[in-house]
CSV table of C-alpha atoms and ligand atoms in Angstrom, one decimal:
chain,number,residue,atom,x,y,z
A,38,MET,CA,9.6,4.0,-23.7
A,39,ASN,CA,13.2,4.4,-22.5
A,40,PRO,CA,16.0,4.6,-25.0
A,41,PRO,CA,18.2,1.5,-25.1
A,42,VAL,CA,20.8,1.5,-22.2
A,43,GLU,CA,23.6,1.9,-24.8
A,44,THR,CA,22.3,5.1,-26.2
A,45,ALA,CA,21.4,6.5,-22.8
A,46,MET,CA,25.1,7.4,-22.4
A,47,VAL,CA,25.3,11.0,-23.1
A,48,ALA,CA,27.6,13.6,-24.6
A,49,PRO,CA,30.3,14.8,-22.2
A,50,PRO,CA,28.8,17.0,-19.5
A,51,ARG,CA,29.7,20.7,-19.7
A,52,GLY,CA,33.1,21.6,-18.4
A,53,ARG,CA,34.7,18.2,-19.0
A,54,PRO,CA,36.3,18.9,-22.4
A,55,ALA,CA,37.8,22.0,-20.8
A,56,TRP,CA,39.2,20.0,-17.9
A,57,THR,CA,40.7,17.5,-20.3
A,58,ALA,CA,42.2,20.3,-22.5
A,59,ALA,CA,43.6,21.9,-19.3
A,60,ALA,CA,45.3,18.6,-18.2
A,61,PHE,CA,46.7,18.2,-21.7
A,62,ILE,CA,48.2,21.8,-21.7
A,63,LEU,CA,49.5,21.5,-18.1
A,64,VAL,CA,51.2,18.1,-18.7
A,65,PHE,CA,53.0,19.3,-21.9
A,66,ALA,CA,53.9,22.7,-20.4
A,67,LEU,CA,55.6,20.8,-17.6
A,68,HIS,CA,57.3,18.4,-20.0
A,69,TRP,CA,58.7,21.2,-22.2
A,70,ALA,CA,59.6,23.3,-19.2
A,71,THR,CA,62.0,20.6,-17.9
A,72,PRO,CA,64.1,19.9,-21.0
A,73,ALA,CA,65.4,16.5,-22.0
A,74,GLY,CA,69.0,15.7,-21.3
A,75,PRO,CA,71.1,15.7,-18.1
A,76,HIS,CA,70.1,18.3,-15.5
A,77,GLU,CA,68.9,18.1,-11.9
A,78,TRP,CA,65.3,18.5,-12.8
A,79,HIS,CA,65.3,15.4,-15.0
A,80,TRP,CA,63.1,13.5,-12.5
A,81,LEU,CA,60.4,16.1,-13.1
A,82,HIS,CA,60.7,15.6,-16.8
A,83,LEU,CA,60.1,11.8,-16.2
A,84,VAL,CA,57.1,12.5,-13.9
A,85,ALA,CA,55.6,14.8,-16.6
A,86,GLN,CA,56.1,12.0,-19.1
A,87,LYS,CA,54.1,9.6,-16.9
A,88,MET,CA,51.4,12.2,-16.6
A,89,LEU,CA,50.7,12.0,-20.3
A,90,PHE,CA,48.2,9.3,-19.2
A,91,LEU,CA,46.1,11.9,-17.4
A,92,PRO,CA,44.3,13.5,-20.3
A,93,VAL,CA,43.9,10.1,-22.0
A,94,LEU,CA,42.3,8.6,-18.9
A,95,MET,CA,40.1,11.7,-18.4
A,96,ALA,CA,38.9,11.3,-22.0
A,97,ALA,CA,38.3,7.5,-21.4
A,98,ALA,CA,36.3,8.2,-18.3
A,99,TRP,CA,34.1,11.0,-19.7
A,100,PHE,CA,33.9,10.7,-23.5
A,101,ASP,CA,32.9,8.2,-26.2
A,102,LEU,CA,35.5,6.0,-28.0
A,103,ARG,CA,36.0,8.4,-30.9
A,104,ARG,CA,36.8,11.3,-28.6
A,105,THR,CA,39.1,9.1,-26.5
A,106,LEU,CA,41.0,8.1,-29.6
A,107,ILE,CA,41.2,11.7,-30.7
A,108,VAL,CA,42.7,12.7,-27.4
A,109,THR,CA,45.1,9.8,-27.5
A,110,ALA,CA,46.2,10.8,-31.0
A,111,LEU,CA,46.7,14.4,-29.9
A,112,VAL,CA,48.8,13.4,-26.9
A,113,SER,CA,50.8,11.0,-29.2
A,114,ALA,CA,51.4,13.7,-31.7
A,115,ALA,CA,52.6,16.2,-29.1
A,116,PHE,CA,54.8,13.6,-27.4
A,117,GLY,CA,56.2,12.5,-30.8
A,118,LEU,CA,57.1,16.1,-31.6
A,119,HIS,CA,58.9,16.3,-28.3
A,120,ILE,CA,60.8,13.1,-28.9
A,121,ALA,CA,61.8,14.2,-32.4
A,122,VAL,CA,62.9,17.7,-31.4
A,123,GLN,CA,64.3,17.4,-27.8
A,124,TRP,CA,65.9,14.0,-28.1
A,125,SER,CA,67.3,14.5,-31.7
A,126,GLY,CA,70.6,12.7,-32.2
A,127,ARG,CA,69.8,10.1,-29.5
A,128,PRO,CA,68.1,7.4,-31.6
A,129,MET,CA,68.2,4.8,-28.7
A,130,VAL,CA,66.4,7.1,-26.3
A,131,GLN,CA,64.0,8.1,-29.1
A,132,ALA,CA,63.1,4.5,-29.7
A,133,GLU,CA,62.6,3.8,-26.0
A,134,GLN,CA,60.3,6.9,-25.6
A,135,LEU,CA,58.3,6.0,-28.7
A,136,ALA,CA,57.6,2.6,-27.2
A,137,GLU,CA,56.0,4.5,-24.3
A,138,LEU,CA,53.3,5.5,-26.7
A,139,VAL,CA,52.2,1.9,-27.1
A,140,ASN,CA,51.2,2.0,-23.4
A,141,LEU,CA,49.0,5.1,-24.1
A,142,TRP,CA,47.3,3.3,-27.0
A,143,ILE,CA,46.6,0.3,-24.8
A,144,ALA,CA,45.5,2.3,-21.8
A,145,GLY,CA,43.2,4.7,-23.7
A,146,PRO,CA,40.8,2.2,-25.4
A,147,ALA,CA,41.1,-0.3,-22.6
A,148,SER,CA,40.1,2.2,-19.9
A,149,TRP,CA,37.3,3.5,-22.1
A,150,ALA,CA,35.9,-0.1,-22.3
A,151,PHE,CA,36.1,-0.4,-18.5
A,152,PHE,CA,34.5,2.9,-17.8
A,153,ARG,CA,31.8,2.2,-20.3
A,154,ALA,CA,31.0,-1.1,-18.6
A,155,GLU,CA,30.7,0.8,-15.3
A,156,ARG,CA,28.5,3.4,-16.9
A,157,LEU,CA,26.2,0.8,-18.4
A,158,ALA,CA,26.0,-1.1,-15.1
A,159,ALA,CA,25.1,2.2,-13.3
A,160,GLU,CA,22.5,3.0,-15.9
A,161,ARG,CA,20.9,-0.4,-15.6
A,162,LEU,CA,20.8,0.0,-11.9
A,163,ARG,CA,19.2,3.4,-12.2
A,164,ARG,CA,16.5,2.0,-14.5
A,165,ALA,CA,15.9,-1.0,-12.3
A,166,HIS,CA,15.4,1.5,-9.4
A,167,ALA,CA,13.0,3.7,-11.5
A,168,ASP,CA,11.0,0.6,-12.6
A,169,THR,CA,10.7,-0.6,-9.0
A,170,LEU,CA,9.5,2.9,-8.0
A,171,LEU,CA,6.9,2.9,-10.8
A,172,THR,CA,5.7,-0.6,-9.7
A,173,VAL,CA,5.2,0.6,-6.2
A,174,VAL,CA,3.3,3.7,-7.4
A,175,SER,CA,1.1,1.5,-9.6
A,176,SER,CA,0.3,-0.8,-6.8
A,177,LEU,CA,-0.7,2.1,-4.6
A,178,GLU,CA,-3.0,3.4,-7.3
A,179,LEU,CA,-4.7,0.0,-7.5
A,180,ARG,CA,-6.6,1.0,-4.4
A,181,GLU,CA,-8.1,4.0,-6.0
A,182,PRO,CA,-8.8,2.9,-9.6
A,183,TYR,CA,-10.0,6.3,-10.7
A,184,THR,CA,-6.6,7.8,-9.9
A,185,ALA,CA,-4.7,5.3,-12.1
A,186,GLY,CA,-1.7,7.1,-13.7
A,187,HIS,CA,-2.3,10.2,-11.5
A,188,SER,CA,1.2,10.1,-9.9
A,189,ARG,CA,2.9,9.6,-13.3
A,190,ARG,CA,1.0,12.5,-14.8
A,191,VAL,CA,1.8,14.7,-11.8
A,192,ALA,CA,5.5,13.8,-12.2
A,193,ALA,CA,5.5,14.5,-15.9
A,194,TYR,CA,3.6,17.8,-15.5
A,195,SER,CA,5.9,18.8,-12.7
A,196,LEU,CA,8.9,18.3,-15.0
A,197,LEU,CA,7.3,20.3,-17.8
A,198,ALA,CA,6.6,23.2,-15.3
A,199,ALA,CA,10.2,23.0,-13.9
A,200,GLU,CA,11.5,23.2,-17.5
A,201,LYS,CA,9.5,26.3,-18.1
A,202,MET,CA,10.8,27.8,-14.9
A,203,GLY,CA,14.4,27.2,-16.2
A,204,LEU,CA,15.2,24.7,-13.5
A,205,ARG,CA,17.9,22.4,-15.0
A,206,ASP,CA,19.8,20.9,-12.1
A,207,PRO,CA,19.6,17.2,-12.8
A,208,ALA,CA,19.7,16.3,-9.1
A,209,PHE,CA,16.8,18.7,-8.4
A,210,LEU,CA,14.8,17.3,-11.3
A,211,ARG,CA,15.4,13.7,-10.1
A,212,LEU,CA,14.1,14.6,-6.6
A,213,LEU,CA,11.2,16.4,-8.1
A,214,GLU,CA,10.2,13.4,-10.2
A,215,THR,CA,10.6,11.0,-7.3
A,216,GLY,CA,8.7,13.3,-4.9
A,217,ALA,CA,5.9,13.7,-7.5
A,218,LEU,CA,5.7,10.0,-8.1
A,219,LEU,CA,5.4,9.3,-4.4
A,220,HIS,CA,3.5,12.3,-3.3
A,221,ASP,CA,0.4,10.3,-2.3
A,222,ALA,CA,2.3,7.2,-1.1
A,223,GLY,CA,1.2,7.9,2.4
A,224,LYS,CA,-2.4,7.1,1.4
A,225,ILE,CA,-1.5,3.5,1.9
A,226,GLY,CA,-2.1,4.2,5.6
A,227,VAL,CA,-5.5,5.9,5.0
A,228,PRO,CA,-8.4,3.5,5.7
A,229,ASP,CA,-10.7,2.6,2.8
A,230,VAL,CA,-13.6,4.2,4.5
A,231,ALA,CA,-11.9,7.6,4.1
A,232,LEU,CA,-9.9,7.0,1.0
A,233,LEU,CA,-12.8,5.6,-1.1
A,234,LYS,CA,-15.6,7.8,0.2
A,235,THR,CA,-17.2,9.9,-2.4
A,236,GLY,CA,-19.2,12.1,0.0
A,237,ALA,CA,-17.9,14.6,2.6
A,238,LEU,CA,-15.4,13.2,5.1
A,239,ASN,CA,-16.2,13.4,8.8
A,240,ASP,CA,-13.6,14.8,11.2
A,241,GLU,CA,-12.0,11.5,12.0
A,242,GLU,CA,-11.8,10.6,8.3
A,243,TRP,CA,-10.3,14.0,7.5
A,244,GLU,CA,-7.7,13.5,10.2
A,245,ALA,CA,-6.7,10.2,8.7
A,246,MET,CA,-6.6,11.8,5.2
A,247,ARG,CA,-4.5,14.8,6.4
A,248,ARG,CA,-1.8,12.4,7.8
A,249,HIS,CA,-0.9,11.1,4.3
A,250,PRO,CA,1.8,13.7,3.5
A,251,GLN,CA,3.7,12.9,6.7
A,252,SER,CA,3.2,9.2,6.4
A,253,GLY,CA,4.5,9.3,2.8
A,254,ALA,CA,7.5,11.4,3.9
A,255,SER,CA,8.4,9.0,6.6
A,256,LEU,CA,8.3,6.1,4.1
A,257,ALA,CA,10.7,8.0,1.9
A,258,ARG,CA,13.0,8.8,4.8
A,259,GLY,CA,13.4,5.1,5.3
A,260,SER,CA,15.4,4.8,2.0
A,261,ASP,CA,18.7,6.5,1.1
A,262,ALA,CA,17.6,6.8,-2.5
A,263,LEU,CA,14.2,8.4,-1.7
A,264,GLU,CA,15.1,10.5,1.4
A,265,GLY,CA,15.8,13.7,-0.6
A,266,ALA,CA,12.2,13.6,-1.9
A,267,ALA,CA,10.7,13.6,1.6
A,268,PRO,CA,10.3,17.4,1.9
A,269,ILE,CA,8.4,17.4,-1.4
A,270,ILE,CA,6.1,14.6,-0.2
A,271,ALA,CA,5.6,16.2,3.2
A,272,ALA,CA,4.6,19.6,1.9
A,273,HIS,CA,2.5,18.9,-1.2
A,274,HIS,CA,-0.7,19.9,0.5
A,275,GLU,CA,0.8,23.1,2.0
A,276,ARG,CA,-0.6,26.3,0.5
A,277,TRP,CA,1.2,29.4,-0.6
A,278,ASP,CA,-1.0,31.5,1.8
A,279,GLY,CA,-0.2,29.2,4.8
A,280,ARG,CA,-3.6,27.7,5.0
A,281,GLY,CA,-2.6,24.2,3.9
A,282,TYR,CA,-1.6,21.1,5.9
A,283,PRO,CA,0.1,19.5,7.8
A,284,ALA,CA,2.4,22.2,9.0
A,285,GLY,CA,0.7,25.4,7.7
A,286,LEU,CA,3.9,26.5,6.0
A,287,ALA,CA,3.6,29.6,3.7
A,288,GLY,CA,5.4,31.0,0.7
A,289,GLU,CA,9.0,30.0,0.2
A,290,ALA,CA,9.1,28.1,3.5
A,291,ILE,CA,7.5,25.3,1.4
A,292,SER,CA,10.1,23.5,-0.7
A,293,LEU,CA,10.1,24.5,-4.3
A,294,GLY,CA,9.5,20.9,-5.4
A,295,ALA,CA,6.4,20.7,-3.3
A,296,ARG,CA,5.1,24.0,-4.7
A,297,ILE,CA,5.5,22.6,-8.3
A,298,VAL,CA,3.9,19.2,-7.4
A,299,ALA,CA,1.0,21.0,-5.7
A,300,ALA,CA,0.2,22.9,-9.0
A,301,ALA,CA,0.5,19.7,-11.1
A,302,ASP,CA,-1.6,17.8,-8.6
A,303,VAL,CA,-4.4,20.4,-8.8
A,304,TYR,CA,-4.2,20.4,-12.6
A,305,ASP,CA,-4.5,16.6,-12.8
A,306,ALA,CA,-7.3,16.4,-10.3
A,307,LEU,CA,-9.2,19.0,-12.3
A,308,THR,CA,-8.7,17.5,-15.7
A,309,THR,CA,-9.6,13.9,-14.8
A,310,SER,CA,-13.0,12.7,-13.8
A,311,ARG,CA,-13.7,11.5,-10.2
A,312,PRO,CA,-16.8,9.9,-8.8
A,313,TYR,CA,-17.9,13.3,-7.5
A,314,LYS,CA,-17.0,15.5,-10.5
A,315,ARG,CA,-16.6,15.6,-14.3
A,316,ALA,CA,-13.2,16.2,-16.0
A,317,PHE,CA,-12.7,19.9,-16.6
A,318,SER,CA,-11.2,21.2,-19.8
A,319,HIS,CA,-7.7,22.5,-20.0
A,320,ASP,CA,-9.1,26.0,-20.2
A,321,GLU,CA,-11.2,25.6,-17.1
A,322,ALA,CA,-8.3,24.0,-15.2
A,323,THR,CA,-5.8,26.7,-16.1
A,324,ALA,CA,-8.4,29.4,-15.2
A,325,ILE,CA,-8.7,27.8,-11.8
A,326,LEU,CA,-4.9,27.5,-11.4
A,327,ARG,CA,-4.7,31.3,-12.2
A,328,GLU,CA,-7.4,31.9,-9.5
A,329,GLN,CA,-5.4,30.0,-7.0
A,330,SER,CA,-2.2,31.9,-7.8
A,331,GLY,CA,-1.0,33.5,-4.6
A,332,ALA,CA,-3.7,31.7,-2.6
A,333,ALA,CA,-3.2,27.9,-2.7
A,334,LEU,CA,-0.4,28.0,-5.3
A,335,ASP,CA,2.9,29.8,-5.8
A,336,PRO,CA,2.4,32.6,-8.5
A,337,ARG,CA,5.7,31.8,-10.2
A,338,VAL,CA,4.8,28.1,-10.5
A,339,VAL,CA,1.3,29.0,-11.9
A,340,GLU,CA,2.8,31.4,-14.4
A,341,ALA,CA,5.2,28.6,-15.6
A,342,PHE,CA,2.5,26.0,-15.6
A,343,VAL,CA,0.0,27.9,-17.7
A,344,ALA,CA,2.8,28.8,-20.1
A,345,VAL,CA,3.5,25.1,-20.9
A,346,PRO,CA,2.2,24.5,-24.4
A,347,PHE,CA,-1.1,22.6,-24.4
A,348,ARG,CA,0.3,20.1,-26.9
A,349,ALA,CA,3.1,19.1,-24.4
A,350,LEU,CA,0.5,18.6,-21.6
A,351,ALA,CA,-1.9,16.7,-23.9
A,352,GLU,CA,0.8,14.3,-25.2
A,353,THR,CA,1.9,13.6,-21.6
A,354,ALA,CA,-1.6,13.0,-20.5
A,355,ALA,CA,-2.3,10.7,-23.4
A,356,ARG,CA,0.8,8.6,-22.5
A,357,HIS,CA,-0.8,8.1,-19.1
A,358,GLY,CA,-4.3,7.3,-20.1
A,359,VAL,CA,-6.0,10.7,-20.1
A,360,THR,CA,-7.4,12.8,-23.0
A,361,LEU,CA,-7.1,16.5,-22.2
A,362,ARG,CA,-9.6,18.7,-24.0
A,363,VAL,CA,-9.9,22.3,-24.8
A,364,ASP,CA,-13.1,24.4,-25.0
A,365,GLU,CA,-14.6,24.6,-28.4
A,366,GLY,CA,-14.5,28.4,-28.7
A,367,ILE,CA,-10.8,28.7,-28.1
A,368,ARG,CA,-9.7,25.4,-29.5
A,369,GLU,CA,-8.0,26.9,-32.4
A,370,ASN,CA,-6.2,29.5,-30.4
A,371,ILE,CA,-4.7,27.0,-28.1
A,372,LEU,CA,-3.9,24.3,-30.7
A,373,GLY,CA,-2.4,26.9,-32.9
A,374,LYS,CA,0.1,27.9,-30.2
B,411,LIG,FE1,-1.9,14.1,-1.6
């Protein structure tokens, strides 16, 4: 379940407090460096005075209301000190300058409210987009009832593996999730006779089946929002040793996202039952992943995947309709981890 849109607005991203502090220092340094009173640089003093809005607007754009008010108060205090010290003995000028502070106290909270409305609208749009994507994925899975939830589990497992690999770039993680959700979207073009067949496929059926990564990638390329995920979709059946399809790419020539999705795809296929096989236990599945390390799968991805705590995988699986199990003999070892 998603958190409410309101609380989805996060703490300021790294670096932004530093940029705001830098703007604050720069503006006041400029203001103090061009003293009050008559001199030929007075215009610069006035420009610096108008630039007081800069740190306040940065705070309004990036932070919550409390931090915006704190920055506004700090700017007001520093400016007040400047008025008291540098304009002492000129009460009329002091009054005029103090009135300037009122503008700051209007601009800070008002811009914060505008920026917040923008952020909420963007967040709602992002969620609507994500919901549409999930609906498309669910409708694709209606054709193969036994794979219900497969794409969502592959997406969630891929994110767990990526986290273990220390991959934190939000843009990469978004593409990874989208690519994983849509990795089998191209199966919409595979005829039922091949898609739903439980026995061995003949050559023609195999050929139709092997086209699904490319078809899925072309579907994604048709949308600006999904285009970045196309390389993941196109390469999710490539193998680390170069014996996969459709392009026979090997090693790091396969996009990292596709290598992660490939491992998650294998793990989910193994741990769920299909008409032609039982569901393997977590231990059996991770043993097979290890066997495939350096063959079908990227060793670095396998290493990360098998290091994901069983509990995290099991909770994810349960959210999407699958109960993962561990073998009796080592149940306690794994659950104790
Ligand atoms: Fe696939």
